[in-house]
PDB file of C-alpha atoms in Angstrom:
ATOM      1  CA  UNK A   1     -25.266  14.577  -7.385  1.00 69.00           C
ATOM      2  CA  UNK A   2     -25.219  16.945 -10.571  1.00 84.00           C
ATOM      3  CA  UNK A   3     -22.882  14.847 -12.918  1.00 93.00           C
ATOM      4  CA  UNK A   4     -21.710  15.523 -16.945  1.00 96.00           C
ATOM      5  CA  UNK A   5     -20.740  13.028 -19.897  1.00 97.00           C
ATOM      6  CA  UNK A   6     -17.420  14.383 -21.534  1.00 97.00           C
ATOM      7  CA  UNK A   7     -15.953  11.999 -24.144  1.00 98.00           C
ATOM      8  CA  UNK A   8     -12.036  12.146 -24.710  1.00 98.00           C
ATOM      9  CA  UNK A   9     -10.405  10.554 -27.694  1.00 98.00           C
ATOM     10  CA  UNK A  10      -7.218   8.015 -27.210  1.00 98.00           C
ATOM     11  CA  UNK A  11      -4.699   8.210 -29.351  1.00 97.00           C
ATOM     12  CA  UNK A  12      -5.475   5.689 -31.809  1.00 97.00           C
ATOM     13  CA  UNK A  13      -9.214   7.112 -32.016  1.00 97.00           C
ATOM     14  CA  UNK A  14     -11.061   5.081 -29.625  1.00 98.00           C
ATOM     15  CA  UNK A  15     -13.732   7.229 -28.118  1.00 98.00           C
ATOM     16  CA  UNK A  16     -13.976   7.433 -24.053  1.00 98.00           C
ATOM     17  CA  UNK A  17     -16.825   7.993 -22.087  1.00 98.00           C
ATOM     18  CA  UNK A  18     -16.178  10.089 -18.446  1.00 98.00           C
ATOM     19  CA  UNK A  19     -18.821  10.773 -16.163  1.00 98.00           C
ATOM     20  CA  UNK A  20     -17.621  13.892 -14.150  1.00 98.00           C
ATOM     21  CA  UNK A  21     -18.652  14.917 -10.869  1.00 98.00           C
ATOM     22  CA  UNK A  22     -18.187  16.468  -7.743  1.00 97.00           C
ATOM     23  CA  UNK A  23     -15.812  19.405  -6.970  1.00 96.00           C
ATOM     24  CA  UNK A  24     -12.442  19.496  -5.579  1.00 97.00           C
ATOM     25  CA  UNK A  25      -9.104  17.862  -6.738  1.00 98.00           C
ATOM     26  CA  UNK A  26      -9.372  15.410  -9.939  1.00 98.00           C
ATOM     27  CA  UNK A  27      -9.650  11.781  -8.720  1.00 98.00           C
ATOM     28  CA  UNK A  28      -9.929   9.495 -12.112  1.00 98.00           C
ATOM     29  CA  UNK A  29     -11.480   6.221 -11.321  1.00 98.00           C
ATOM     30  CA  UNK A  30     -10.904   2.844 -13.758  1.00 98.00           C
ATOM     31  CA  UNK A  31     -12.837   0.065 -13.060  1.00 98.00           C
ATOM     32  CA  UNK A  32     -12.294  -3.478 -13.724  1.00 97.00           C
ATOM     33  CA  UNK A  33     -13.522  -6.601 -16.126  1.00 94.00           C
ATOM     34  CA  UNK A  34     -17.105  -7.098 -16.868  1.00 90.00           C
ATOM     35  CA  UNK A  35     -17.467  -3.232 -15.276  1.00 95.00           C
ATOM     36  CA  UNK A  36     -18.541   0.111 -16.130  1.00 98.00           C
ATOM     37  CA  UNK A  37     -17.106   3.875 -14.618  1.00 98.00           C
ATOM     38  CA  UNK A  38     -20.836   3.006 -13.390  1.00 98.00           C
ATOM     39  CA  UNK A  39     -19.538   0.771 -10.689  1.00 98.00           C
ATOM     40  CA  UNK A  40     -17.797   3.714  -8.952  1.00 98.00           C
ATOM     41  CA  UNK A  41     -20.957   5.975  -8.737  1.00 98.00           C
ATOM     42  CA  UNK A  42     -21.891   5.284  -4.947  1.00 98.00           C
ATOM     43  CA  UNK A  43     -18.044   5.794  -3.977  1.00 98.00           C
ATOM     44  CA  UNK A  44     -18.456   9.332  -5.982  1.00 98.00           C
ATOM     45  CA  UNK A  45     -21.554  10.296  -4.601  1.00 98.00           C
ATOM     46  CA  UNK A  46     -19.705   9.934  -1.304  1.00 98.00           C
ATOM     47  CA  UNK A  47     -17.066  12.143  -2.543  1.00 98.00           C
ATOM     48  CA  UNK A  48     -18.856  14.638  -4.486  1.00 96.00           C
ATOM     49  CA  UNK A  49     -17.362  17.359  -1.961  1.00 97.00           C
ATOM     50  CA  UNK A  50     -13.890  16.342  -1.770  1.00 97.00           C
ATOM     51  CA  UNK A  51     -13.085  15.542  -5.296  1.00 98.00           C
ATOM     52  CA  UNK A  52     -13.808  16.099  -8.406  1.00 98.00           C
ATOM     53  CA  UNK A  53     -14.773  12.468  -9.880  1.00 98.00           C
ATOM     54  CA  UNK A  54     -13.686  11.118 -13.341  1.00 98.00           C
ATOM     55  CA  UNK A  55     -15.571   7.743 -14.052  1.00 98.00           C
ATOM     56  CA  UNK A  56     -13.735   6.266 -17.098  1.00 98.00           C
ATOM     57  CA  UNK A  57     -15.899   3.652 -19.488  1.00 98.00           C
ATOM     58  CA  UNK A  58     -12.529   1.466 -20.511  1.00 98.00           C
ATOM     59  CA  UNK A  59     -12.677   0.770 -24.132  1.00 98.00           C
ATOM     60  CA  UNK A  60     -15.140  -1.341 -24.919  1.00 97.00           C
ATOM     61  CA  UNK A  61     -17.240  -0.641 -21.638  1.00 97.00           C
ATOM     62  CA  UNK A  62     -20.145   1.428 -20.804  1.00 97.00           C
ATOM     63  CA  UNK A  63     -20.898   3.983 -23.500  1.00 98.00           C
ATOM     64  CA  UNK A  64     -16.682   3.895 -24.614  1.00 98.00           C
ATOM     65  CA  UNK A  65     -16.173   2.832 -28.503  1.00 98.00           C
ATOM     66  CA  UNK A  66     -13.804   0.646 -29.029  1.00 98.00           C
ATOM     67  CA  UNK A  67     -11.180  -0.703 -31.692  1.00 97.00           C
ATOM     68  CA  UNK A  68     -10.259  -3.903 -34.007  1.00 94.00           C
ATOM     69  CA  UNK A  69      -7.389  -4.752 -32.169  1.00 94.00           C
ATOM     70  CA  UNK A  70      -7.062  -4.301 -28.129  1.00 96.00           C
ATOM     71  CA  UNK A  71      -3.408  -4.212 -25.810  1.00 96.00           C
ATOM     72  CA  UNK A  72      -2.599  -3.151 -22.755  1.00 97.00           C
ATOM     73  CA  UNK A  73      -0.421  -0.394 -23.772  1.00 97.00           C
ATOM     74  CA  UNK A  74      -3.728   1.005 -25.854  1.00 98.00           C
ATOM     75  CA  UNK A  75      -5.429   0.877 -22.338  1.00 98.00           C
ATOM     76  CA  UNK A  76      -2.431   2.292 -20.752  1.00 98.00           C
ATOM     77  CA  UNK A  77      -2.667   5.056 -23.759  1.00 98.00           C
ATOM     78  CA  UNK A  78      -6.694   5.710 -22.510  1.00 98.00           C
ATOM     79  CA  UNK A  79      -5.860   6.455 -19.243  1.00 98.00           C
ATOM     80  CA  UNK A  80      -3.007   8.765 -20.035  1.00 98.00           C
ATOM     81  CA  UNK A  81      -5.512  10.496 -22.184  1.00 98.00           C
ATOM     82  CA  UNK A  82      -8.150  10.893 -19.528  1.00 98.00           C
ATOM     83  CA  UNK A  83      -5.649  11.931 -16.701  1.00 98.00           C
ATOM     84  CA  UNK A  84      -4.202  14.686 -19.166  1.00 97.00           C
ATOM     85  CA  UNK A  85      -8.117  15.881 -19.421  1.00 96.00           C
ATOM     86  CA  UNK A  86      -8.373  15.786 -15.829  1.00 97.00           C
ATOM     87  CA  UNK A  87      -5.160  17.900 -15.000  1.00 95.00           C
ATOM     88  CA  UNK A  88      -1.468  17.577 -13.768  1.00 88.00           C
ATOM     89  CA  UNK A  89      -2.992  17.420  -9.936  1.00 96.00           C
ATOM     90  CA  UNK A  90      -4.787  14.621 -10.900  1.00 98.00           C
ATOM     91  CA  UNK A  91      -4.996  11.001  -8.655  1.00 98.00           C
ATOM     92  CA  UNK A  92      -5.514   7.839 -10.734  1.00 98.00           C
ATOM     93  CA  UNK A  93      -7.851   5.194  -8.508  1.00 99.00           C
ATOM     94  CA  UNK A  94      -7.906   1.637 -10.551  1.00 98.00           C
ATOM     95  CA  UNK A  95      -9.753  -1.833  -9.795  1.00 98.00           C
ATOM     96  CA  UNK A  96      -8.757  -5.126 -10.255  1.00 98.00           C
ATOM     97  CA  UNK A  97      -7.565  -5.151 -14.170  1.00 97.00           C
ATOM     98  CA  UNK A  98      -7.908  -1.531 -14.243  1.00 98.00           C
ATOM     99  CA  UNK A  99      -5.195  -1.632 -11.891  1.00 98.00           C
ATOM    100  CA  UNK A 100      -3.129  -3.070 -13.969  1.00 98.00           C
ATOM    101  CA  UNK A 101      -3.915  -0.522 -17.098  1.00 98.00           C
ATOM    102  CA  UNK A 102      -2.678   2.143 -14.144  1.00 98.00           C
ATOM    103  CA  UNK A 103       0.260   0.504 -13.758  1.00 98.00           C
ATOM    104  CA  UNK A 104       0.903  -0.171 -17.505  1.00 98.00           C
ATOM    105  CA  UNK A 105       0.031   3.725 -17.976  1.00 98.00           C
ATOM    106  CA  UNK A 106       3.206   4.652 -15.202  1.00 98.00           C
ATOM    107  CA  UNK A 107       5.264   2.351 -17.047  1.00 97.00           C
ATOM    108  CA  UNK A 108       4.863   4.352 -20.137  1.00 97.00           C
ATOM    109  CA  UNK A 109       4.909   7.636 -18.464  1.00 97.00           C
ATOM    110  CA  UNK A 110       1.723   8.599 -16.694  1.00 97.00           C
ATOM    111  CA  UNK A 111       2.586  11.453 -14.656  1.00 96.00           C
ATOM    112  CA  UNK A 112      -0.002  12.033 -12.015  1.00 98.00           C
ATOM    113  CA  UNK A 113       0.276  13.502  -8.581  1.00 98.00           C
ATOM    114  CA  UNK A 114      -0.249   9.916  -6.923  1.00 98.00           C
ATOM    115  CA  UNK A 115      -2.025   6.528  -8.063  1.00 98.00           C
ATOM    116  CA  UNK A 116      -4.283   4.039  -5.666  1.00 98.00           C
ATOM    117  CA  UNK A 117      -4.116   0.407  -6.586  1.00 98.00           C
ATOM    118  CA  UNK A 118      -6.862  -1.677  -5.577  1.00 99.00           C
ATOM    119  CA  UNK A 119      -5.774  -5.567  -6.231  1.00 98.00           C
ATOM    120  CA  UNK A 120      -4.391  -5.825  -9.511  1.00 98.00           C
ATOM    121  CA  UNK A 121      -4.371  -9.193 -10.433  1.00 97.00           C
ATOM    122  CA  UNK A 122      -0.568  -9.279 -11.758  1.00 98.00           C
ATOM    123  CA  UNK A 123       0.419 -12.836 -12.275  1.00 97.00           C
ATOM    124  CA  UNK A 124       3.254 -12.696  -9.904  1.00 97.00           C
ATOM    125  CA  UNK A 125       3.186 -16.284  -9.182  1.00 97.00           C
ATOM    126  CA  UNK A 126       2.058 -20.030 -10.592  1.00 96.00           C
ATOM    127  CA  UNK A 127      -0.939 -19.732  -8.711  1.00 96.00           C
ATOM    128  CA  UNK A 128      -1.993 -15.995  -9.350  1.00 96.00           C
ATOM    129  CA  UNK A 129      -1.744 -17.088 -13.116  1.00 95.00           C
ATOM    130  CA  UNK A 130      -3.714 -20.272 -12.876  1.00 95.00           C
ATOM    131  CA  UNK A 131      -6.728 -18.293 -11.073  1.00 94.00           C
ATOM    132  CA  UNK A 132      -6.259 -15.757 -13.796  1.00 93.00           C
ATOM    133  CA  UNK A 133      -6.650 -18.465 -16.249  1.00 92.00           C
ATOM    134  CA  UNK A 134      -9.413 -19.992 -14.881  1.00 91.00           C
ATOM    135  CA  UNK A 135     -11.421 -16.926 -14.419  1.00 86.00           C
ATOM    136  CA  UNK A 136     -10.552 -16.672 -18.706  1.00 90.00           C
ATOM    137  CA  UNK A 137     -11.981 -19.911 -19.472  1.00 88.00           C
ATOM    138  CA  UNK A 138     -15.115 -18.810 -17.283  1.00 84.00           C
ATOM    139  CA  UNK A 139     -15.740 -15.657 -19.521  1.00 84.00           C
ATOM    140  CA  UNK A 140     -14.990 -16.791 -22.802  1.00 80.00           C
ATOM    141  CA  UNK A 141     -17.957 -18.110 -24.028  1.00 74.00           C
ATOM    142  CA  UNK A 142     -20.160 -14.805 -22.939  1.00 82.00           C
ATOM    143  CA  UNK A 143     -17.419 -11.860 -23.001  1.00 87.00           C
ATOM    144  CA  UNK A 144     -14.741 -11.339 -25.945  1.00 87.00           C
ATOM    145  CA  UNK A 145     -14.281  -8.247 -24.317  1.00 91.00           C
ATOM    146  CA  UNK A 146     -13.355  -9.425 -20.691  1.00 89.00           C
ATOM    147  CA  UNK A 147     -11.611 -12.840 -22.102  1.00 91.00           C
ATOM    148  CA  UNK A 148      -8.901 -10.206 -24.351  1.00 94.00           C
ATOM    149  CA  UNK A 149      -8.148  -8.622 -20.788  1.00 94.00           C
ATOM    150  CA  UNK A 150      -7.516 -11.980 -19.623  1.00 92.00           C
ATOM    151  CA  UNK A 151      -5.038 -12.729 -22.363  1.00 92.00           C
ATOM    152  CA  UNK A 152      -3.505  -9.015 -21.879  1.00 95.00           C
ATOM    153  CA  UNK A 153      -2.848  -9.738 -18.371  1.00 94.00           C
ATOM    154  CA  UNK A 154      -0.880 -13.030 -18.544  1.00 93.00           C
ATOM    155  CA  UNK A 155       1.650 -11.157 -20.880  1.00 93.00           C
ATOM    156  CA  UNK A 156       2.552  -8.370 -18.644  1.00 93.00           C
ATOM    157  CA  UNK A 157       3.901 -11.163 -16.981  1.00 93.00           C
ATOM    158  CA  UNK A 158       7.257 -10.529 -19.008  1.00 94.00           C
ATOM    159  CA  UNK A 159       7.033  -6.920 -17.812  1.00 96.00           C
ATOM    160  CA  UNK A 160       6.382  -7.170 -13.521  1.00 97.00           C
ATOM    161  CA  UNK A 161       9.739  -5.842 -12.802  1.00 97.00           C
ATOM    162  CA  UNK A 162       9.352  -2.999 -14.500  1.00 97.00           C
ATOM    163  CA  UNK A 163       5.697  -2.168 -12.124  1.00 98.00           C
ATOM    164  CA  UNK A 164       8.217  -2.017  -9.245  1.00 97.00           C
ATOM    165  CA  UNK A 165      10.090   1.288 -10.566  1.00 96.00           C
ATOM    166  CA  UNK A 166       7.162   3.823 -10.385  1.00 92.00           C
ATOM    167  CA  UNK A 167       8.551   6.638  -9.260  1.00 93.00           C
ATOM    168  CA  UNK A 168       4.565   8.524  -8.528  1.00 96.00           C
ATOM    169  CA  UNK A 169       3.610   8.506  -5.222  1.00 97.00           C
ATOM    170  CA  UNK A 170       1.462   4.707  -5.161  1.00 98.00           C
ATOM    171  CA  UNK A 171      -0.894   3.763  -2.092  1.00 98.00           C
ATOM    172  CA  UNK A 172      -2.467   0.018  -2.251  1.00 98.00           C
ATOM    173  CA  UNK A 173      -5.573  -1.318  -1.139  1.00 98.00           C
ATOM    174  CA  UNK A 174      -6.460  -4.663  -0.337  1.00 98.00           C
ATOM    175  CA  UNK A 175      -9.347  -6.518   1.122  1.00 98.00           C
ATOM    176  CA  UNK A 176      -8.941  -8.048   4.403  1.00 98.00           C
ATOM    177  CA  UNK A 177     -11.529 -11.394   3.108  1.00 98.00           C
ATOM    178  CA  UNK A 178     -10.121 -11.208  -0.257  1.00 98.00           C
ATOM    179  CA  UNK A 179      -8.385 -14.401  -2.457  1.00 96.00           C
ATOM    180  CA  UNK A 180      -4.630 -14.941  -2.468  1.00 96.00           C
ATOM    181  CA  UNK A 181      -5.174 -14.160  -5.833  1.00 95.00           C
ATOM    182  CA  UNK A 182      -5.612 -10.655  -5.206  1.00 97.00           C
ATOM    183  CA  UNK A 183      -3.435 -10.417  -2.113  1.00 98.00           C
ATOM    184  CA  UNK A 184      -0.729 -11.379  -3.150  1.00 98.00           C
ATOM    185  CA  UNK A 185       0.333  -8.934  -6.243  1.00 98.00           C
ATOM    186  CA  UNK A 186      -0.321  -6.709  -3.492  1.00 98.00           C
ATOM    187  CA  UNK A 187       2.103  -7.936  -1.376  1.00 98.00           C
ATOM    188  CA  UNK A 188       4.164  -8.216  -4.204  1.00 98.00           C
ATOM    189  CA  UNK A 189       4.082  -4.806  -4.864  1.00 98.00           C
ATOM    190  CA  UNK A 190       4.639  -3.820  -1.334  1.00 98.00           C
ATOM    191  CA  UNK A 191       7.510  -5.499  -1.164  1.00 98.00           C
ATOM    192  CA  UNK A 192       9.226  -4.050  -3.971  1.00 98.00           C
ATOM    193  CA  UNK A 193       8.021  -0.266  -4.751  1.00 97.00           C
ATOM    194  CA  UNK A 194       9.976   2.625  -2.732  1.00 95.00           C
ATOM    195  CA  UNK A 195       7.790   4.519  -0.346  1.00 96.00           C
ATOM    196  CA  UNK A 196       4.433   2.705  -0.498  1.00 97.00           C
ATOM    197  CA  UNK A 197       1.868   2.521   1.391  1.00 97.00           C
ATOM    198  CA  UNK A 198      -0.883  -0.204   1.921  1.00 98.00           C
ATOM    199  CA  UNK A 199      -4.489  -0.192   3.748  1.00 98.00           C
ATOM    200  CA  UNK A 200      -6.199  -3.090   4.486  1.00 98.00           C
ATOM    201  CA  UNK A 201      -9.904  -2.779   4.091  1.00 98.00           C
ATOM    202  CA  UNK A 202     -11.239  -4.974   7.031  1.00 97.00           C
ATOM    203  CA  UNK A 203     -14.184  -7.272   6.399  1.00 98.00           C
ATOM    204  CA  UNK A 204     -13.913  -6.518   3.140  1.00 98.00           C
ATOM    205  CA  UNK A 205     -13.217  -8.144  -0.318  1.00 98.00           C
ATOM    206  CA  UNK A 206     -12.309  -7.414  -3.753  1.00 98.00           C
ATOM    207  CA  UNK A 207     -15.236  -5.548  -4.206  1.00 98.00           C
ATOM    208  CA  UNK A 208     -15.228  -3.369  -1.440  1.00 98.00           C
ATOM    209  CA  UNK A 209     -16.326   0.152  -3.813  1.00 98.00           C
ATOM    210  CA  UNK A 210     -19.701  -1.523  -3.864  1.00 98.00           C
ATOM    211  CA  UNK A 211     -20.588  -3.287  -1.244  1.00 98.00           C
ATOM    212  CA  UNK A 212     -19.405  -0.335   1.598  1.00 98.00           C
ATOM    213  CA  UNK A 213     -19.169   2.644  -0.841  1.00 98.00           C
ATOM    214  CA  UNK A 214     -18.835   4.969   2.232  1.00 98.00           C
ATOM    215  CA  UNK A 215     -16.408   3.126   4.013  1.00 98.00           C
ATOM    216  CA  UNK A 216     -14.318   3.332   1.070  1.00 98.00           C
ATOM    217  CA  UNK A 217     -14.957   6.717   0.090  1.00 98.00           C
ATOM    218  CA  UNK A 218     -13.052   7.220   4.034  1.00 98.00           C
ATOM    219  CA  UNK A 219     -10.794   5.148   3.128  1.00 98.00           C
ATOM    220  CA  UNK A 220      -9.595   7.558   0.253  1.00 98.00           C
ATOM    221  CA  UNK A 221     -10.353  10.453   2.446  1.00 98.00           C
ATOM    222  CA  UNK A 222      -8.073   9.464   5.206  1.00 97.00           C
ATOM    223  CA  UNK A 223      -5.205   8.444   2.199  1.00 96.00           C
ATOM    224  CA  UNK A 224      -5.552  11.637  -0.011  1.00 98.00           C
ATOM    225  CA  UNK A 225      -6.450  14.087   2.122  1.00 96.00           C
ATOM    226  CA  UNK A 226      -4.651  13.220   5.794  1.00 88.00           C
TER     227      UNK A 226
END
């Protein structure tokens, strides 16, 4: 698979890494905590004739700069960025936290042709924010980077009604061996969006893009393209 670096700049200077490949409709791809775009390059390879690939390095990731002071909305800012590079047509595929920086990026007016959600780890409930919590003590000590997620993540808490109002077309994945603390923002979500749609991935978990990159390169296939 022939593949190209292009860096775009966020809005407060930050300077993102893309690996772009394939050819076909844009299909930007944000990956989650202690991640790289990296982690999607089986899933692209699988694609490289359907879509055009976008494999974002989040701020602070892969070969992506970073800055002194991190948010969610400055995520939610990168993403925007990248999908304007990519092109109104584009589809915005996010993992786990980068799930949540897609849905932070609709709340503040991503306008894409559709997004996929694969288990964003939205701290719908008691127990979704005590795993959460738990998986931020684990990092702490050997990821600044991953443990400032974390913190980003319990305070969208205040803003989970909002996630509920997209508007874009929004498709949700979820792995059928996964933790309730995955499924259930899902089901959250499914509950509460207009018009969305959900595939379970069977025998599957929450990472699914890596351990059976062609069954979920189908999966997207069968979702995006009928």
């Amino acid at each position: 698979m022939v593949s190209a670096l292009r860096y775009v700049a966020s809005p407060d200077g930050v300077r993102l890494s893309l690996t772009v490949s394939g050819e076909g409709p844009p299909l930007v791809m944000v990956h989650g905590a202690m991640d790289s775009g990296a982690t999607w390059s089986d899933v692209a390879t699988e694609l490289q004739r359907d879509f055009t690939c976008f494999l974002i390095d989040r701020r602070g990731h892969g070969a992506s700069t970073d800055a002194a002071e991190h948010s969610l909305a400055r995520e939610a800012d990168d993403v925007i960025a990248v999908a304007a590079e990519a092109g109104p047509d584009a589809v915005i595929l996010g993992h786990s936290f980068g799930a949540v920086v897609v849905l932070e990026a609709l709340r503040r007016g991503l306008d894409v042709a559709a997004v996929v959600l694969y288990e964003p780890p939205l701290p719908v409930s008691e127990s979704v924010a005590v795993a959460n919590r738990e998986g931020s003590e684990a990092v702490r000590a050997r990821s600044v980077t991953v443990s400032r997620e974390f913190y980003a993540l319990e305070k969208c808490a205040e803003v989970l009604d909002e996630y509920t109002r997209a508007v874009i077309p929004m498709l949700l994945l979820e792995g059928a061996n996964s933790p309730m603390q995955f499924r259930e923002p899902v089901g959250y979500l499914a509950r509460r969006v207009p018009g969305v749609r959900v595939k379970e991935l069977v025998g599957q978990d929450h990472f699914a893009h890596r351990t059976a990159p062609a069954m979920f390169a189908g999966v997207l296939r069968e979702l995006l393209l009928g």
